[in-house]
Short mmCIF file of C-alpha atoms in Angstrom, two decimals:
data_model
loop_
_atom_site.label_atom_id
_atom_site.label_comp_id
_atom_site.label_asym_id
_atom_site.label_seq_id
_atom_site.Cartn_x
_atom_site.Cartn_y
_atom_site.Cartn_z
CA UNK A 468 -2.83 -15.25 -6.96
CA UNK A 469 -3.42 -11.59 -7.80
CA UNK A 470 -6.65 -10.66 -6.04
CA UNK A 471 -6.84 -6.88 -6.09
CA UNK A 472 -9.74 -4.50 -5.81
CA UNK A 473 -10.85 -3.09 -9.14
CA UNK A 474 -9.41 0.39 -8.94
CA UNK A 475 -9.53 1.10 -12.64
CA UNK A 476 -10.01 4.82 -12.23
CA UNK A 477 -7.74 7.04 -10.22
CA UNK A 478 -9.63 9.83 -8.47
CA UNK A 479 -8.70 12.37 -5.83
CA UNK A 480 -9.37 11.37 -2.24
CA UNK A 481 -12.06 13.99 -1.72
CA UNK A 482 -14.72 13.37 -4.33
CA UNK A 483 -18.38 14.37 -4.43
CA UNK A 484 -19.41 10.69 -4.55
CA UNK A 485 -17.96 9.99 -1.12
CA UNK A 486 -20.09 10.08 1.96
CA UNK A 487 -19.07 13.34 3.63
CA UNK A 488 -19.77 11.78 7.04
CA UNK A 489 -17.14 9.08 6.48
CA UNK A 490 -14.45 11.30 8.05
CA UNK A 491 -11.05 9.65 8.01
CA UNK A 492 -12.41 6.32 6.78
CA UNK A 493 -11.41 6.87 3.11
CA UNK A 494 -7.85 7.77 4.09
CA UNK A 495 -7.51 4.83 6.50
CA UNK A 496 -8.98 2.40 3.98
CA UNK A 497 -6.60 3.76 1.33
CA UNK A 498 -3.62 3.08 3.59
CA UNK A 499 -4.91 -0.42 4.44
CA UNK A 500 -5.41 -1.20 0.73
CA UNK A 501 -1.92 0.07 -0.13
CA UNK A 502 -0.39 -2.13 2.58
CA UNK A 503 -2.54 -5.10 1.52
CA UNK A 504 -1.34 -4.81 -2.07
CA UNK A 505 2.28 -4.42 -0.91
CA UNK A 506 1.95 -7.61 1.15
CA UNK A 507 0.39 -9.37 -1.83
CA UNK A 508 3.35 -8.36 -4.00
CA UNK A 509 5.77 -9.72 -1.39
CA UNK A 510 3.87 -13.01 -1.19
CA UNK A 511 4.09 -13.31 -4.98
CA UNK A 512 7.83 -12.55 -4.93
CA UNK A 513 8.44 -15.20 -2.26
CA UNK A 514 6.21 -17.71 -4.07
CA UNK A 515 8.16 -17.24 -7.31
CA UNK A 516 11.46 -17.59 -5.43
CA UNK A 517 10.23 -20.89 -3.94
CA UNK A 518 10.43 -19.55 -0.38
CA UNK A 519 6.87 -20.46 0.62
CA UNK A 520 5.46 -23.89 1.28
CA UNK A 521 2.05 -24.74 -0.16
CA UNK A 522 0.56 -24.34 3.32
CA UNK A 523 2.23 -20.92 3.78
CA UNK A 524 1.00 -19.81 0.38
CA UNK A 525 -2.55 -20.95 1.10
CA UNK A 526 -2.58 -19.17 4.49
CA UNK A 527 -1.24 -15.97 2.94
CA UNK A 528 -3.74 -16.07 0.05
CA UNK A 529 -6.61 -16.69 2.47
CA UNK A 530 -5.53 -13.81 4.71
CA UNK A 531 -5.20 -11.44 1.75
CA UNK A 532 -8.68 -12.41 0.51
CA UNK A 533 -10.14 -11.85 3.97
CA UNK A 534 -8.49 -8.45 4.25
CA UNK A 535 -9.72 -7.47 0.79
CA UNK A 536 -13.26 -8.52 1.73
CA UNK A 537 -13.05 -6.47 4.93
CA UNK A 538 -11.96 -3.40 2.97
CA UNK A 539 -14.90 -3.89 0.58
CA UNK A 540 -17.31 -4.31 3.51
CA UNK A 541 -16.02 -1.15 5.18
CA UNK A 542 -16.38 0.72 1.88
CA UNK A 543 -20.03 -0.38 1.81
CA UNK A 544 -20.59 0.64 5.44
CA UNK A 545 -19.10 4.12 4.88
CA UNK A 546 -20.68 4.47 1.41
CA UNK A 547 -17.29 4.78 -0.30
CA UNK A 548 -16.67 3.68 -3.87
CA UNK A 549 -13.60 1.37 -3.75
CA UNK A 550 -12.27 3.16 -6.86
CA UNK A 551 -12.00 6.30 -4.72
CA UNK A 552 -9.30 4.63 -2.62
CA UNK A 553 -6.88 5.17 -5.49
CA UNK A 554 -5.51 8.67 -5.05
CA UNK A 555 -4.36 10.60 -8.11
CA UNK A 556 -0.93 12.03 -7.26
CA UNK A 557 -0.75 14.28 -10.29
CA UNK A 558 2.50 14.05 -12.25
CA UNK A 559 3.75 11.29 -9.94
CA UNK A 560 0.93 9.02 -11.10
CA UNK A 561 -1.56 7.18 -8.97
CA UNK A 562 -1.19 5.56 -5.58
CA UNK A 563 -2.42 2.15 -6.78
CA UNK A 564 -2.40 0.58 -10.25
CA UNK A 565 -5.11 1.99 -12.51
CA UNK A 566 -5.91 -1.03 -14.61
CA UNK A 567 -4.89 -4.65 -14.82
CA UNK A 568 -3.24 -4.60 -11.42
CA UNK A 569 0.44 -4.84 -10.66
CA UNK A 570 2.58 -7.95 -10.83
CA UNK A 571 5.95 -7.78 -9.03
CA UNK A 572 8.97 -7.70 -11.28
CA UNK A 573 7.05 -6.47 -14.31
CA UNK A 574 7.17 -2.83 -15.32
CA UNK A 575 4.11 -0.94 -16.46
CA UNK A 576 3.59 2.01 -18.76
CA UNK A 577 2.08 4.02 -15.90
CA UNK A 578 3.87 2.94 -12.70
CA UNK A 579 2.06 3.66 -9.46
CA UNK A 580 3.43 4.52 -6.04
CA UNK A 581 2.64 0.91 -5.08
CA UNK A 582 5.08 -0.30 -7.74
CA UNK A 583 7.79 2.08 -6.49
CA UNK A 584 7.30 0.99 -2.86
CA UNK A 585 7.38 -2.68 -3.85
CA UNK A 586 10.66 -2.18 -5.70
CA UNK A 587 12.14 -0.32 -2.72
CA UNK A 588 11.07 -3.12 -0.36
CA UNK A 589 12.53 -5.73 -2.69
CA UNK A 590 15.88 -3.94 -3.05
CA UNK A 591 15.97 -2.35 0.40
CA UNK A 592 16.75 1.20 1.40
CA UNK A 593 18.32 2.86 4.44
CA UNK A 594 17.19 6.31 5.50
CA UNK A 595 19.12 8.33 8.07
CA UNK A 596 18.33 11.72 9.45
CA UNK A 597 18.14 14.12 12.33
CA UNK A 598 14.97 15.75 13.52
CA UNK A 599 14.75 18.81 15.73
CA UNK A 600 11.30 19.78 16.98
CA UNK A 601 10.94 23.10 18.62
CA UNK A 602 8.63 25.86 19.62
CA UNK A 603 9.24 29.60 19.99
CA UNK A 604 12.83 29.24 18.78
CA UNK A 605 13.54 26.57 21.44
CA UNK A 606 14.82 23.18 20.36
CA UNK A 607 12.77 20.82 22.52
CA UNK A 608 13.11 17.36 20.99
CA UNK A 609 16.02 15.94 19.04
CA UNK A 610 15.95 12.61 17.30
CA UNK A 611 18.46 10.68 15.25
CA UNK A 612 16.78 8.15 13.01
CA UNK A 613 18.00 5.19 11.03
CA UNK A 614 15.30 3.35 9.14
CA UNK A 615 15.98 0.14 7.24
CA UNK A 616 13.12 -0.61 4.89
CA UNK A 617 13.26 -4.01 3.23
CA UNK A 618 11.26 -7.17 2.72
CA UNK A 619 14.26 -9.31 3.62
CA UNK A 620 15.33 -10.29 7.14
CA UNK A 621 17.63 -7.72 8.71
CA UNK A 622 20.55 -9.04 10.77
CA UNK A 623 21.28 -7.46 14.13
#
């Protein structure tokens, strides 16, 4: 079911080939493509675990294809090469898989941030923290955060 954009080359977000009038479109399309590929990985994981009916699987595959086509269409509208959606993160690697795509549960020689995020979603992670926002040495906003990030249902 792997239907990913061909992002065989990892290039920085700001490249000379991009339409300079596209504004935030490359960044937004990059985020959409990352989320699309994460959802695809979760569909594959659930399919392999036998958690999806044939109808669920068909609906999910159709939705992922439609979203991929919309990303490609928007790339054409904004004159963006789809390969430019894959950001090179330097020593960390690339945002999306460079070649051959990513299949959940398999490791690659050059893991991407997508692979790391998929593994975190599959295992689950809890992040806790405090945030103080201030101005002119005044603490104006305080927040205590607890984020549960997982692809599995979270009980109340």
